[in-house]
């Protein structure tokens, strides 16, 4: 039954009762009331609710000061515990109690998703987000997640979610989904949480092929031929989709890939190579920035004039300009290896895979000729290679000296001339 506006305004009072309640049975009932009330709020009311959380559930500064002085003087365990309790935000207690509701976890994830949209214009709510992210990082620790293989016989509600959440290469309906799930040379794996059994958190689509793939259109194309299983020695991760916006910034994709590699090796011992076929989502944005900034020195005036070809619709269909290809491949290598935000690569996909211990193994000219691929990266795709014997070393080198692992061929692209 839908609540009246007056009842909707009562969510703050419900939260106050829930926060002060000590009984478990009544607490579950109150938590359920809060979850139900939150689901009826409109965007304006949600904004007001988050401001209530920001204003009324902060730690007590004076209490923190007193406990800090007591711990400084005694260094005792009891003083430490008192300080830890004082520092913890009352919001975290409230969110934990909301989580007692049958739909509590889903509600808290939805709260953060809504908050992230509101925060774009309101930095005052960042403390609320800090608390939500802290708790969700614990609740969605990879140790609590279950790796599942999804196929054509998975529950329909999960299959529908795969179509909905696919973020890299949009699925063209059920036939496309079946091709990606039901073929003997395709796999799909996802992480699930016990509190959200019908909601994939993240999933990866895998193509089993005889050699490292260079074109995503070839992977996505339907085929009815028989597949020689023994010829399949390479696993290509061609699409990784995060499904829950409320879990943004909570990373479990690296654990997913490594678990999938181990499971595939058990299932198909003949697999020798594991690599991605990944987009470069920030390349064209960066390229257009330097194109129109005459003060930068990455490209010359002559090279800037060559890039005008990209403004012609369908340029990739009729362009046989080798100089343009060499230029774009050089600039893409420069972007991946040298353009950074602080110490991390500017490109988010590169930062993700390189941080996982992968290396850049190849750049693929016109690897994705879809409109999205051309718009994001001039059609260029990257192979990030996962060599299980080297991922830990690459991971350490990436986070300590800031070194990016790549093949000599990628380095040579930085100085390539037509």
mmCIF file of N, CA and C in Angstrom, residues 112-166:
data_model
loop_
_atom_site.group_PDB
_atom_site.id
_atom_site.type_symbol
_atom_site.label_atom_id
_atom_site.label_comp_id
_atom_site.label_asym_id
_atom_site.label_seq_id
_atom_site.Cartn_x
_atom_site.Cartn_y
_atom_site.Cartn_z
ATOM 1 N N UNK A 112 22.959 4.136 -1.503
ATOM 2 C CA UNK A 112 24.233 4.681 -1.997
ATOM 3 C C UNK A 112 24.125 5.042 -3.478
ATOM 4 N N UNK A 113 23.415 4.245 -4.258
ATOM 5 C CA UNK A 113 23.245 4.587 -5.666
ATOM 6 C C UNK A 113 22.549 5.940 -5.810
ATOM 7 N N UNK A 114 21.505 6.160 -5.018
ATOM 8 C CA UNK A 114 20.801 7.447 -5.056
ATOM 9 C C UNK A 114 21.701 8.576 -4.567
ATOM 10 N N UNK A 115 22.454 8.300 -3.504
ATOM 11 C CA UNK A 115 23.322 9.328 -2.932
ATOM 12 C C UNK A 115 24.390 9.762 -3.934
ATOM 13 N N UNK A 116 24.969 8.823 -4.659
ATOM 14 C CA UNK A 116 26.012 9.164 -5.627
ATOM 15 C C UNK A 116 25.474 10.093 -6.713
ATOM 16 N N UNK A 117 24.221 9.949 -7.082
ATOM 17 C CA UNK A 117 23.625 10.851 -8.068
ATOM 18 C C UNK A 117 23.411 12.239 -7.474
ATOM 19 N N UNK A 118 22.998 12.284 -6.219
ATOM 20 C CA UNK A 118 22.744 13.576 -5.569
ATOM 21 C C UNK A 118 24.046 14.308 -5.294
ATOM 22 N N UNK A 119 25.098 13.564 -4.938
ATOM 23 C CA UNK A 119 26.366 14.170 -4.524
ATOM 24 C C UNK A 119 27.065 14.940 -5.631
ATOM 25 N N UNK A 120 26.699 14.726 -6.886
ATOM 26 C CA UNK A 120 27.360 15.454 -7.961
ATOM 27 C C UNK A 120 27.207 16.950 -7.777
ATOM 28 N N UNK A 121 26.154 17.357 -7.092
ATOM 29 C CA UNK A 121 25.918 18.785 -6.866
ATOM 30 C C UNK A 121 25.979 19.153 -5.386
ATOM 31 N N UNK A 122 26.398 18.224 -4.526
ATOM 32 C CA UNK A 122 26.318 18.503 -3.095
ATOM 33 C C UNK A 122 27.440 17.767 -2.353
ATOM 34 N N UNK A 123 28.562 18.453 -2.127
ATOM 35 C CA UNK A 123 29.697 17.837 -1.448
ATOM 36 C C UNK A 123 29.459 17.641 0.049
ATOM 37 N N UNK A 124 28.443 18.298 0.590
ATOM 38 C CA UNK A 124 28.200 18.186 2.032
ATOM 39 C C UNK A 124 27.822 16.772 2.438
ATOM 40 N N UNK A 125 27.414 15.964 1.484
ATOM 41 C CA UNK A 125 26.971 14.610 1.790
ATOM 42 C C UNK A 125 28.099 13.581 1.699
ATOM 43 N N UNK A 126 29.321 14.033 1.472
ATOM 44 C CA UNK A 126 30.417 13.089 1.277
ATOM 45 C C UNK A 126 30.667 12.235 2.516
ATOM 46 N N UNK A 127 30.403 12.771 3.707
ATOM 47 C CA UNK A 127 30.611 11.983 4.932
ATOM 48 C C UNK A 127 29.637 10.811 4.993
ATOM 49 N N UNK A 128 28.414 11.016 4.498
ATOM 50 C CA UNK A 128 27.435 9.922 4.450
ATOM 51 C C UNK A 128 27.928 8.846 3.491
ATOM 52 N N UNK A 129 28.467 9.273 2.362
ATOM 53 C CA UNK A 129 28.985 8.303 1.395
ATOM 54 C C UNK A 129 30.176 7.545 1.957
ATOM 55 N N UNK A 130 31.046 8.224 2.707
ATOM 56 C CA UNK A 130 32.184 7.541 3.316
ATOM 57 C C UNK A 130 31.713 6.386 4.205
ATOM 58 N N UNK A 131 30.658 6.643 4.985
ATOM 59 C CA UNK A 131 30.147 5.595 5.870
ATOM 60 C C UNK A 131 29.540 4.448 5.078
ATOM 61 N N UNK A 132 28.774 4.781 4.050
ATOM 62 C CA UNK A 132 28.162 3.730 3.229
ATOM 63 C C UNK A 132 29.223 2.889 2.530
ATOM 64 N N UNK A 133 30.216 3.549 1.969
ATOM 65 C CA UNK A 133 31.251 2.801 1.254
ATOM 66 C C UNK A 133 32.050 1.923 2.213
ATOM 67 N N UNK A 134 32.309 2.437 3.400
ATOM 68 C CA UNK A 134 33.050 1.647 4.389
ATOM 69 C C UNK A 134 32.295 0.357 4.723
ATOM 70 N N UNK A 135 31.001 0.474 4.980
ATOM 71 C CA UNK A 135 30.223 -0.707 5.345
ATOM 72 C C UNK A 135 30.069 -1.665 4.170
ATOM 73 N N UNK A 136 29.751 -1.126 3.002
ATOM 74 C CA UNK A 136 29.533 -1.990 1.841
ATOM 75 C C UNK A 136 30.815 -2.707 1.442
ATOM 76 N N UNK A 137 31.956 -2.071 1.649
ATOM 77 C CA UNK A 137 33.225 -2.741 1.360
ATOM 78 C C UNK A 137 33.405 -3.970 2.241
ATOM 79 N N UNK A 138 32.913 -3.892 3.477
ATOM 80 C CA UNK A 138 32.987 -5.054 4.378
ATOM 81 C C UNK A 138 31.941 -6.098 4.017
ATOM 82 N N UNK A 139 30.723 -5.658 3.769
ATOM 83 C CA UNK A 139 29.637 -6.594 3.467
ATOM 84 C C UNK A 139 29.860 -7.329 2.150
ATOM 85 N N UNK A 140 30.529 -6.667 1.200
ATOM 86 C CA UNK A 140 30.754 -7.266 -0.117
ATOM 87 C C UNK A 140 32.220 -7.650 -0.301
ATOM 88 N N UNK A 141 32.860 -7.986 0.806
ATOM 89 C CA UNK A 141 34.206 -8.542 0.749
ATOM 90 C C UNK A 141 34.191 -9.782 -0.147
ATOM 91 N N UNK A 142 35.196 -9.956 -1.021
ATOM 92 C CA UNK A 142 35.189 -11.118 -1.923
ATOM 93 C C UNK A 142 35.044 -12.458 -1.221
ATOM 94 N N UNK A 143 35.426 -12.521 0.059
ATOM 95 C CA UNK A 143 35.253 -13.775 0.786
ATOM 96 C C UNK A 143 33.803 -14.176 0.950
ATOM 97 N N UNK A 144 32.874 -13.201 0.859
ATOM 98 C CA UNK A 144 31.457 -13.499 0.995
ATOM 99 C C UNK A 144 30.783 -13.775 -0.358
ATOM 100 N N UNK A 145 31.500 -13.550 -1.443
ATOM 101 C CA UNK A 145 30.888 -13.656 -2.762
ATOM 102 C C UNK A 145 31.023 -15.070 -3.315
ATOM 103 N N UNK A 146 30.072 -15.439 -4.146
ATOM 104 C CA UNK A 146 30.062 -16.772 -4.749
ATOM 105 C C UNK A 146 30.206 -16.620 -6.264
ATOM 106 N N UNK A 147 31.174 -17.337 -6.813
ATOM 107 C CA UNK A 147 31.371 -17.350 -8.257
ATOM 108 C C UNK A 147 30.417 -18.362 -8.878
ATOM 109 N N UNK A 148 29.639 -17.902 -9.860
ATOM 110 C CA UNK A 148 28.690 -18.784 -10.539
ATOM 111 C C UNK A 148 28.924 -18.735 -12.046
ATOM 112 N N UNK A 149 28.770 -19.900 -12.671
ATOM 113 C CA UNK A 149 28.770 -19.970 -14.124
ATOM 114 C C UNK A 149 27.337 -19.801 -14.601
ATOM 115 N N UNK A 150 27.121 -18.857 -15.498
ATOM 116 C CA UNK A 150 25.779 -18.619 -16.038
ATOM 117 C C UNK A 150 25.704 -19.161 -17.451
ATOM 118 N N UNK A 151 24.632 -19.903 -17.715
ATOM 119 C CA UNK A 151 24.437 -20.444 -19.050
ATOM 120 C C UNK A 151 22.979 -20.277 -19.441
ATOM 121 N N UNK A 152 22.624 -20.853 -20.576
ATOM 122 C CA UNK A 152 21.278 -20.661 -21.112
ATOM 123 C C UNK A 152 20.209 -21.242 -20.189
ATOM 124 N N UNK A 153 20.608 -22.130 -19.271
ATOM 125 C CA UNK A 153 19.645 -22.769 -18.377
ATOM 126 C C UNK A 153 19.569 -22.068 -17.024
ATOM 127 N N UNK A 154 20.265 -20.963 -16.857
ATOM 128 C CA UNK A 154 20.155 -20.182 -15.629
ATOM 129 C C UNK A 154 18.751 -19.597 -15.511
ATOM 130 N N UNK A 155 18.309 -19.241 -14.301
ATOM 131 C CA UNK A 155 16.973 -18.670 -14.136
ATOM 132 C C UNK A 155 16.745 -17.459 -15.049
ATOM 133 N N UNK A 156 15.534 -17.351 -15.565
ATOM 134 C CA UNK A 156 15.209 -16.284 -16.524
ATOM 135 C C UNK A 156 15.464 -14.904 -15.941
ATOM 136 N N UNK A 157 15.221 -14.738 -14.634
ATOM 137 C CA UNK A 157 15.407 -13.418 -14.032
ATOM 138 C C UNK A 157 16.871 -12.999 -14.083
ATOM 139 N N UNK A 158 17.782 -13.972 -13.975
ATOM 140 C CA UNK A 158 19.213 -13.660 -14.074
ATOM 141 C C UNK A 158 19.590 -13.379 -15.516
ATOM 142 N N UNK A 159 19.047 -14.139 -16.459
ATOM 143 C CA UNK A 159 19.341 -13.897 -17.871
ATOM 144 C C UNK A 159 18.881 -12.505 -18.292
ATOM 145 N N UNK A 160 17.732 -12.090 -17.803
ATOM 146 C CA UNK A 160 17.248 -10.740 -18.109
ATOM 147 C C UNK A 160 18.198 -9.680 -17.567
ATOM 148 N N UNK A 161 18.761 -9.942 -16.382
ATOM 149 C CA UNK A 161 19.701 -8.987 -15.795
ATOM 150 C C UNK A 161 20.977 -8.893 -16.636
ATOM 151 N N UNK A 162 21.419 -9.991 -17.228
ATOM 152 C CA UNK A 162 22.620 -9.942 -18.069
ATOM 153 C C UNK A 162 22.402 -9.020 -19.263
ATOM 154 N N UNK A 163 21.234 -9.119 -19.877
ATOM 155 C CA UNK A 163 20.928 -8.229 -21.000
ATOM 156 C C UNK A 163 20.875 -6.781 -20.527
ATOM 157 N N UNK A 164 20.256 -6.571 -19.365
ATOM 158 C CA UNK A 164 20.092 -5.206 -18.840
ATOM 159 C C UNK A 164 21.419 -4.576 -18.458
ATOM 160 N N UNK A 165 22.299 -5.357 -17.827
ATOM 161 C CA UNK A 165 23.511 -4.795 -17.253
ATOM 162 C C UNK A 165 24.716 -4.806 -18.185
ATOM 163 N N UNK A 166 24.661 -5.521 -19.301
ATOM 164 C CA UNK A 166 25.801 -5.554 -20.222
ATOM 165 C C UNK A 166 26.202 -4.124 -20.581
#
